Amino acid sequence: MSDPYMPTAPQSSTELLQRCQALAGLTLGQIAATAGVTVPANLQRDKGWVGQLLEHTLGATAGSKAEPDFPTLGIELKTLPIDQSGKPLESTYVCVAPLTGVAGLQWQDSWVCQKLQHVLWLPILAERQIPLAQRMVGTGFLWQPSPTQLQLLQQDWEELMEQITLGGIANIRGAQGKVLQLRPKAANSKALTQAVGASGEPILTLPRGFYLKAGFTAAILQQHFNSV
DNA sequence: AAGTGATCATTA
DNA sequence: TAATGATCACTT
């Protein structure tokens, strides 16, 4: 299957932003039609569809590589489902959590820190009652964490990673962390990966991922749209 | 209603 | 299996 429309990579953050502005106000149905993509009836079996459609349309490098969506710009694209009042409907996945060999890993060298250095947020009005094709794309914007935000993230990250290092992963739940949480990130509850047990022994556990809590992304949206 | 834990598709 | 893209759906 070949797409009739194959965007090229944006050459600058300005160009990327301009492409976003051209999408603002369009529905996912319109964007999909331009891309020559069929809109699924719902996201139940296509949970990543929206993100992949926008990646494609904006000219991001496709694939499951562990690098930013726009490698030459160092920018990560995140779609953000919101309700009518502009509040995020979901937490935002950041990256998988390393569970072994992490002793001595510093915040500055962590995947979380690197991924969040420069994010293109793309809000999408995505209340469940709205059919997928009619959901509207909002105004995307570039964000870099403020010193305060960075500190909050670092604190949560260090606390979670210390627990992982000390073999306390079994005790970590999603409620922990003010802005960053650790939750399962797997095909199902039977998928296993290696981690460190309470006595330092190797154990098998559910793969985990780091997520930004909705309150944190809500603050990012407010901070941006209040200053515009 | 919110928030956590569970799950789905796809590509290496 | 592990990485990418996330939302679903049950519990609280």
CSV table of N, CA and C in Angstrom, one decimal, chain A residues 50-184:
chain,number,residue,atom,x,y,z
A,50,VAL,N,-4.1,8.3,15.6
A,50,VAL,CA,-4.1,9.7,15.6
A,50,VAL,C,-2.6,10.2,15.5
A,51,GLY,N,-1.9,9.7,16.4
A,51,GLY,CA,-0.5,10.1,16.5
A,51,GLY,C,0.3,9.8,15.2
A,52,GLN,N,0.0,8.7,14.7
A,52,GLN,CA,0.7,8.3,13.5
A,52,GLN,C,0.3,9.1,12.2
A,53,LEU,N,-1.0,9.4,12.2
A,53,LEU,CA,-1.5,10.3,11.1
A,53,LEU,C,-0.8,11.7,11.1
A,54,LEU,N,-0.7,12.3,12.3
A,54,LEU,CA,-0.2,13.6,12.4
A,54,LEU,C,1.4,13.5,12.2
A,55,GLU,N,2.0,12.5,12.6
A,55,GLU,CA,3.4,12.3,12.4
A,55,GLU,C,3.7,12.3,10.9
A,56,HIS,N,2.9,11.6,10.2
A,56,HIS,CA,3.0,11.4,8.7
A,56,HIS,C,2.7,12.8,8.1
A,57,THR,N,1.7,13.4,8.4
A,57,THR,CA,1.3,14.7,7.8
A,57,THR,C,2.3,15.8,8.0
A,58,LEU,N,2.9,15.8,9.2
A,58,LEU,CA,3.9,16.8,9.5
A,58,LEU,C,5.3,16.5,9.0
A,59,GLY,N,5.4,15.3,8.4
A,59,GLY,CA,6.7,14.9,7.9
A,59,GLY,C,7.7,14.3,8.9
A,60,ALA,N,7.2,13.7,9.9
A,60,ALA,CA,8.1,13.1,10.9
A,60,ALA,C,8.6,11.8,10.3
A,61,THR,N,9.8,11.4,10.9
A,61,THR,CA,10.4,10.2,10.5
A,61,THR,C,9.5,9.1,11.1
A,62,ALA,N,9.0,8.2,10.2
A,62,ALA,CA,8.1,7.1,10.7
A,62,ALA,C,9.0,6.0,11.4
A,63,GLY,N,8.3,5.1,12.0
A,63,GLY,CA,9.1,4.0,12.6
A,63,GLY,C,9.1,4.0,14.1
A,64,SER,N,9.7,2.9,14.6
A,64,SER,CA,9.7,2.7,16.1
A,64,SER,C,11.1,3.0,16.6
A,65,LYS,N,11.8,3.9,16.0
A,65,LYS,CA,13.2,4.1,16.4
A,65,LYS,C,13.2,5.0,17.7
A,66,ALA,N,14.2,4.7,18.5
A,66,ALA,CA,14.3,5.5,19.8
A,66,ALA,C,15.0,6.8,19.6
A,67,GLU,N,14.4,7.6,18.8
A,67,GLU,CA,14.9,9.0,18.6
A,67,GLU,C,13.7,9.9,18.4
A,68,PRO,N,14.0,11.3,18.4
A,68,PRO,CA,12.9,12.2,18.3
A,68,PRO,C,12.2,12.1,17.0
A,69,ASP,N,11.0,12.5,16.9
A,69,ASP,CA,10.2,12.4,15.7
A,69,ASP,C,10.8,13.3,14.5
A,70,PHE,N,11.5,14.4,14.9
A,70,PHE,CA,12.2,15.2,14.0
A,70,PHE,C,13.6,15.3,14.4
A,71,PRO,N,14.4,14.3,14.0
A,71,PRO,CA,15.8,14.1,14.5
A,71,PRO,C,16.7,15.3,14.2
A,72,THR,N,16.5,15.9,13.1
A,72,THR,CA,17.4,17.1,12.8
A,72,THR,C,17.0,18.3,13.6
A,73,LEU,N,15.8,18.4,14.0
A,73,LEU,CA,15.4,19.5,14.8
A,73,LEU,C,15.4,19.2,16.3
A,74,GLY,N,15.5,17.9,16.6
A,74,GLY,CA,15.5,17.5,18.1
A,74,GLY,C,14.2,17.7,18.7
A,75,ILE,N,13.1,17.6,17.9
A,75,ILE,CA,11.8,17.9,18.5
A,75,ILE,C,10.9,16.6,18.5
A,76,GLU,N,10.2,16.4,19.6
A,76,GLU,CA,9.3,15.3,19.8
A,76,GLU,C,7.9,15.8,19.6
A,77,LEU,N,7.1,15.0,18.8
A,77,LEU,CA,5.7,15.4,18.6
A,77,LEU,C,4.8,14.6,19.6
A,78,LYS,N,3.9,15.3,20.2
A,78,LYS,CA,2.9,14.6,21.1
A,78,LYS,C,1.5,15.1,20.8
A,79,THR,N,0.6,14.3,20.4
A,79,THR,CA,-0.7,14.7,20.3
A,79,THR,C,-1.3,14.6,21.7
A,80,LEU,N,-2.3,15.5,22.0
A,80,LEU,CA,-2.8,15.6,23.3
A,80,LEU,C,-4.3,15.7,23.3
A,81,PRO,N,-5.0,14.6,23.6
A,81,PRO,CA,-6.5,14.6,23.6
A,81,PRO,C,-7.0,15.5,24.7
A,82,ILE,N,-7.9,16.5,24.3
A,82,ILE,CA,-8.5,17.4,25.3
A,82,ILE,C,-10.0,17.4,25.1
A,83,ASP,N,-10.7,17.9,26.2
A,83,ASP,CA,-12.1,18.1,26.1
A,83,ASP,C,-12.4,19.6,25.7
A,84,GLN,N,-13.7,19.9,25.7
A,84,GLN,CA,-14.1,21.3,25.2
A,84,GLN,C,-13.5,22.4,26.0
A,85,SER,N,-13.2,22.1,27.3
A,85,SER,CA,-12.7,23.2,28.1
A,85,SER,C,-11.2,23.2,28.0
A,86,GLY,N,-10.6,22.4,27.2
A,86,GLY,CA,-9.1,22.4,27.0
A,86,GLY,C,-8.4,21.6,28.0
A,87,LYS,N,-9.0,20.7,28.8
A,87,LYS,CA,-8.3,19.9,29.7
A,87,LYS,C,-8.0,18.5,29.1
A,88,PRO,N,-6.8,18.0,29.4
A,88,PRO,CA,-6.3,16.7,28.8
A,88,PRO,C,-7.2,15.6,29.3
A,89,LEU,N,-7.6,14.7,28.4
A,89,LEU,CA,-8.4,13.6,28.7
A,89,LEU,C,-7.6,12.4,29.2
A,90,GLU,N,-6.3,12.4,28.9
A,90,GLU,CA,-5.5,11.3,29.3
A,90,GLU,C,-4.1,11.7,29.8
A,91,SER,N,-3.4,10.8,30.4
A,91,SER,CA,-2.0,11.1,30.7
A,91,SER,C,-1.2,10.9,29.4
A,92,THR,N,0.0,11.4,29.4
A,92,THR,CA,0.8,11.4,28.2
A,92,THR,C,2.0,10.4,28.4
A,93,TYR,N,2.1,9.5,27.5
A,93,TYR,CA,3.2,8.5,27.5
A,93,TYR,C,4.5,9.2,27.1
A,94,VAL,N,5.5,9.0,27.9
A,94,VAL,CA,6.8,9.6,27.5
A,94,VAL,C,7.8,8.5,26.9
A,95,CYS,N,8.1,7.5,27.7
A,95,CYS,CA,9.0,6.5,27.2
A,95,CYS,C,9.0,5.3,28.1
A,96,VAL,N,9.6,4.2,27.7
A,96,VAL,CA,9.7,3.0,28.6
A,96,VAL,C,10.7,3.3,29.7
A,97,ALA,N,10.5,2.6,30.8
A,97,ALA,CA,11.4,2.8,31.9
A,97,ALA,C,12.4,1.7,32.0
A,98,PRO,N,13.7,2.0,32.0
A,98,PRO,CA,14.7,1.0,32.1
A,98,PRO,C,14.7,0.4,33.5
A,99,LEU,N,14.7,-0.9,33.6
A,99,LEU,CA,14.6,-1.5,35.0
A,99,LEU,C,15.8,-2.2,35.4
A,100,THR,N,16.8,-2.3,34.6
A,100,THR,CA,18.0,-3.0,35.0
A,100,THR,C,19.2,-2.1,34.5
A,101,GLY,N,20.3,-2.3,35.2
A,101,GLY,CA,21.5,-1.6,34.9
A,101,GLY,C,21.4,-0.1,35.0
A,102,VAL,N,20.6,0.4,35.9
A,102,VAL,CA,20.3,1.8,36.0
A,102,VAL,C,21.0,2.5,37.2
A,103,ALA,N,21.8,1.7,37.9
A,103,ALA,CA,22.5,2.3,39.0
A,103,ALA,C,23.5,3.4,38.5
A,104,GLY,N,23.4,4.6,39.1
A,104,GLY,CA,24.3,5.7,38.6
A,104,GLY,C,23.7,6.5,37.5
A,105,LEU,N,22.6,6.1,37.0
A,105,LEU,CA,22.0,6.8,35.8
A,105,LEU,C,21.6,8.2,36.3
A,106,GLN,N,22.0,9.3,35.7
A,106,GLN,CA,21.7,10.6,36.1
A,106,GLN,C,20.5,11.1,35.3
A,107,TRP,N,19.8,12.0,36.0
A,107,TRP,CA,18.6,12.6,35.3
A,107,TRP,C,18.9,13.2,34.0
A,108,GLN,N,20.0,14.0,33.9
A,108,GLN,CA,20.3,14.6,32.6
A,108,GLN,C,20.6,13.6,31.5
A,109,ASP,N,20.9,12.4,31.8
A,109,ASP,CA,21.2,11.4,30.8
A,109,ASP,C,20.0,10.5,30.6
A,110,SER,N,18.9,10.7,31.3
A,110,SER,CA,17.7,9.8,31.2
A,110,SER,C,16.9,10.1,29.9
A,111,TRP,N,16.2,9.1,29.5
A,111,TRP,CA,15.4,9.2,28.3
A,111,TRP,C,14.3,10.2,28.5
A,112,VAL,N,13.7,10.2,29.8
A,112,VAL,CA,12.7,11.2,30.1
A,112,VAL,C,13.1,12.6,29.8
A,113,CYS,N,14.3,12.9,30.4
A,113,CYS,CA,14.8,14.3,30.3
A,113,CYS,C,15.1,14.6,28.9
A,114,GLN,N,15.7,13.7,28.1
A,114,GLN,CA,16.0,14.0,26.7
A,114,GLN,C,14.7,14.2,25.9
A,115,LYS,N,13.8,13.3,26.1
A,115,LYS,CA,12.5,13.4,25.3
A,115,LYS,C,11.8,14.7,25.5
A,116,LEU,N,11.8,15.2,26.7
A,116,LEU,CA,11.0,16.3,27.1
A,116,LEU,C,11.7,17.6,26.8
A,117,GLN,N,12.9,17.6,26.3
A,117,GLN,CA,13.7,18.8,26.1
A,117,GLN,C,13.0,19.8,25.2
A,118,HIS,N,12.3,19.2,24.2
A,118,HIS,CA,11.7,20.0,23.2
A,118,HIS,C,10.5,19.3,22.6
A,119,VAL,N,9.3,19.7,22.9
A,119,VAL,CA,8.1,19.0,22.5
A,119,VAL,C,7.2,19.9,21.7
A,120,LEU,N,6.7,19.3,20.6
A,120,LEU,CA,5.6,20.0,19.9
A,120,LEU,C,4.3,19.4,20.3
A,121,TRP,N,3.5,20.1,21.1
A,121,TRP,CA,2.2,19.7,21.6
A,121,TRP,C,1.2,20.0,20.6
A,122,LEU,N,0.3,19.0,20.3
A,122,LEU,CA,-0.7,19.2,19.3
A,122,LEU,C,-2.0,18.8,19.9
A,123,PRO,N,-2.8,19.7,20.5
A,123,PRO,CA,-4.1,19.4,21.1
A,123,PRO,C,-5.1,18.9,20.1
A,124,ILE,N,-5.9,18.0,20.5
A,124,ILE,CA,-7.0,17.5,19.6
A,124,ILE,C,-8.2,17.3,20.5
A,125,LEU,N,-9.3,18.0,20.0
A,125,LEU,CA,-10.6,17.9,20.7
A,125,LEU,C,-11.1,16.5,20.5
A,126,ALA,N,-11.0,15.7,21.5
A,126,ALA,CA,-11.2,14.2,21.3
A,126,ALA,C,-12.1,13.6,22.3
A,127,GLU,N,-13.2,14.3,22.7
A,127,GLU,CA,-14.2,13.7,23.6
A,127,GLU,C,-14.8,12.5,22.9
A,128,ARG,N,-15.0,11.5,23.7
A,128,ARG,CA,-15.4,10.2,23.1
A,128,ARG,C,-16.7,10.2,22.3
A,129,GLN,N,-17.6,11.1,22.6
A,129,GLN,CA,-18.8,11.2,21.9
A,129,GLN,C,-18.7,11.7,20.5
A,130,ILE,N,-17.5,12.4,20.2
A,130,ILE,CA,-17.3,12.9,18.9
A,130,ILE,C,-16.7,11.8,18.0
A,131,PRO,N,-17.4,11.5,16.9
A,131,PRO,CA,-16.8,10.5,16.0
A,131,PRO,C,-15.4,10.9,15.6
A,132,LEU,N,-14.6,9.8,15.4
A,132,LEU,CA,-13.1,10.1,15.2
A,132,LEU,C,-12.9,11.0,14.0
A,133,ALA,N,-13.6,10.8,12.9
A,133,ALA,CA,-13.3,11.7,11.7
A,133,ALA,C,-13.7,13.1,11.9
A,134,GLN,N,-14.6,13.4,12.9
A,134,GLN,CA,-15.0,14.8,13.2
A,134,GLN,C,-14.2,15.5,14.2
A,135,ARG,N,-13.3,14.8,14.9
A,135,ARG,CA,-12.5,15.4,15.9
A,135,ARG,C,-11.6,16.5,15.3
A,136,MET,N,-11.5,17.6,16.0
A,136,MET,CA,-10.7,18.7,15.4
A,136,MET,C,-9.4,18.9,16.0
A,137,VAL,N,-8.4,19.2,15.1
A,137,VAL,CA,-7.1,19.5,15.6
A,137,VAL,C,-7.0,21.0,16.0
A,138,GLY,N,-6.3,21.2,17.1
A,138,GLY,CA,-6.1,22.6,17.6
A,138,GLY,C,-4.8,23.2,17.2
A,139,THR,N,-4.4,24.2,17.8
A,139,THR,CA,-3.2,24.9,17.5
A,139,THR,C,-2.0,24.3,18.2
A,140,GLY,N,-1.1,23.8,17.4
A,140,GLY,CA,0.1,23.2,18.0
A,140,GLY,C,1.1,24.2,18.4
A,141,PHE,N,1.9,23.9,19.4
A,141,PHE,CA,3.0,24.9,19.9
A,141,PHE,C,4.2,24.1,20.4
A,142,LEU,N,5.3,24.8,20.4
A,142,LEU,CA,6.5,24.2,20.9
A,142,LEU,C,6.7,24.6,22.3
A,143,TRP,N,7.2,23.6,23.1
A,143,TRP,CA,7.4,23.8,24.5
A,143,TRP,C,8.7,23.3,25.0
A,144,GLN,N,9.3,24.0,25.9
A,144,GLN,CA,10.5,23.5,26.6
A,144,GLN,C,10.2,23.7,28.1
A,145,PRO,N,10.5,22.7,28.9
A,145,PRO,CA,10.2,22.8,30.3
A,145,PRO,C,10.9,24.0,31.0
A,146,SER,N,10.1,24.7,31.9
A,146,SER,CA,10.7,25.8,32.7
A,146,SER,C,11.6,25.1,33.7
A,147,PRO,N,12.4,25.9,34.4
A,147,PRO,CA,13.2,25.4,35.5
A,147,PRO,C,12.4,24.7,36.5
A,148,THR,N,11.3,25.3,36.9
A,148,THR,CA,10.4,24.8,37.9
A,148,THR,C,9.8,23.4,37.4
A,149,GLN,N,9.4,23.3,36.2
A,149,GLN,CA,8.8,22.1,35.7
A,149,GLN,C,9.9,21.0,35.6
A,150,LEU,N,11.1,21.4,35.2
A,150,LEU,CA,12.2,20.5,35.1
A,150,LEU,C,12.5,19.9,36.5
A,151,GLN,N,12.4,20.8,37.5
A,151,GLN,CA,12.8,20.3,38.9
A,151,GLN,C,11.7,19.3,39.4
A,152,LEU,N,10.4,19.6,39.1
A,152,LEU,CA,9.4,18.7,39.5
A,152,LEU,C,9.6,17.3,38.8
A,153,LEU,N,9.9,17.3,37.5
A,153,LEU,CA,10.1,16.1,36.8
A,153,LEU,C,11.3,15.3,37.3
A,154,GLN,N,12.4,16.1,37.6
A,154,GLN,CA,13.6,15.4,38.1
A,154,GLN,C,13.4,14.8,39.5
A,155,GLN,N,12.6,15.5,40.3
A,155,GLN,CA,12.3,14.9,41.6
A,155,GLN,C,11.6,13.6,41.6
A,156,ASP,N,10.5,13.6,40.8
A,156,ASP,CA,9.7,12.4,40.6
A,156,ASP,C,10.6,11.3,40.0
A,157,TRP,N,11.3,11.6,39.0
A,157,TRP,CA,12.2,10.6,38.3
A,157,TRP,C,13.2,10.0,39.2
A,158,GLU,N,13.8,10.9,40.0
A,158,GLU,CA,14.9,10.3,40.9
A,158,GLU,C,14.3,9.4,42.0
A,159,GLU,N,13.1,9.8,42.5
A,159,GLU,CA,12.4,9.0,43.5
A,159,GLU,C,12.1,7.6,42.9
A,160,LEU,N,11.5,7.6,41.7
A,160,LEU,CA,11.1,6.4,41.1
A,160,LEU,C,12.3,5.5,40.7
A,161,MET,N,13.3,6.1,40.2
A,161,MET,CA,14.4,5.4,39.8
A,161,MET,C,15.2,4.8,40.9
A,162,GLU,N,15.2,5.5,42.1
A,162,GLU,CA,15.9,5.0,43.2
A,162,GLU,C,15.1,3.7,43.7
A,163,GLN,N,13.8,3.8,43.7
A,163,GLN,CA,13.0,2.6,44.1
A,163,GLN,C,13.3,1.4,43.2
A,164,ILE,N,13.4,1.7,41.9
A,164,ILE,CA,13.7,0.6,40.9
A,164,ILE,C,15.1,0.0,41.2
A,165,THR,N,16.0,0.9,41.4
A,165,THR,CA,17.4,0.5,41.7
A,165,THR,C,17.5,-0.4,42.9
A,166,LEU,N,16.7,0.0,44.0
A,166,LEU,CA,16.8,-0.7,45.2
A,166,LEU,C,15.8,-1.9,45.3
A,167,GLY,N,15.3,-2.3,44.2
A,167,GLY,CA,14.4,-3.5,44.1
A,167,GLY,C,13.0,-3.3,44.6
A,168,GLY,N,12.5,-2.0,44.6
A,168,GLY,CA,11.2,-1.8,45.1
A,168,GLY,C,10.2,-1.6,44.0
A,169,ILE,N,10.4,-2.1,42.9
A,169,ILE,CA,9.5,-1.8,41.8
A,169,ILE,C,8.1,-2.4,42.0
A,170,ALA,N,8.0,-3.5,42.8
A,170,ALA,CA,6.7,-4.1,43.0
A,170,ALA,C,5.8,-3.1,43.8
A,171,ASN,N,6.4,-2.2,44.5
A,171,ASN,CA,5.7,-1.3,45.4
A,171,ASN,C,5.3,0.0,44.7
A,172,ILE,N,5.7,0.2,43.5
A,172,ILE,CA,5.5,1.4,42.8
A,172,ILE,C,4.1,1.4,42.1
A,173,ARG,N,3.3,2.3,42.4
A,173,ARG,CA,2.0,2.4,41.6
A,173,ARG,C,1.8,3.7,41.0
A,174,GLY,N,0.8,3.8,40.2
A,174,GLY,CA,0.6,5.0,39.4
A,174,GLY,C,0.4,6.3,40.2
A,175,ALA,N,-0.1,6.1,41.4
A,175,ALA,CA,-0.4,7.3,42.2
A,175,ALA,C,0.8,8.0,42.6
A,176,GLN,N,1.9,7.3,42.7
A,176,GLN,CA,3.2,7.9,43.1
A,176,GLN,C,3.7,9.0,42.1
A,177,GLY,N,4.3,10.0,42.6
A,177,GLY,CA,4.9,11.0,41.7
A,177,GLY,C,3.9,12.2,41.5
A,178,LYS,N,4.4,13.4,41.6
A,178,LYS,CA,3.5,14.5,41.4
A,178,LYS,C,3.1,14.8,40.0
A,179,VAL,N,4.1,14.7,39.1
A,179,VAL,CA,3.9,15.1,37.7
A,179,VAL,C,4.2,13.9,36.8
A,180,LEU,N,5.1,13.1,37.2
A,180,LEU,CA,5.6,11.9,36.4
A,180,LEU,C,5.2,10.6,37.1
A,181,GLN,N,4.6,9.7,36.4
A,181,GLN,CA,4.2,8.5,37.1
A,181,GLN,C,4.7,7.3,36.3
A,182,LEU,N,4.8,6.2,37.0
A,182,LEU,CA,5.3,4.9,36.4
A,182,LEU,C,4.1,4.0,36.4
A,183,ARG,N,3.8,3.5,35.2
A,183,ARG,CA,2.6,2.6,35.0
A,183,ARG,C,3.0,1.5,34.0
A,184,PRO,N,2.2,0.4,34.0
A,184,PRO,CA,2.5,-0.7,33.0
A,184,PRO,C,2.5,-0.1,31.6
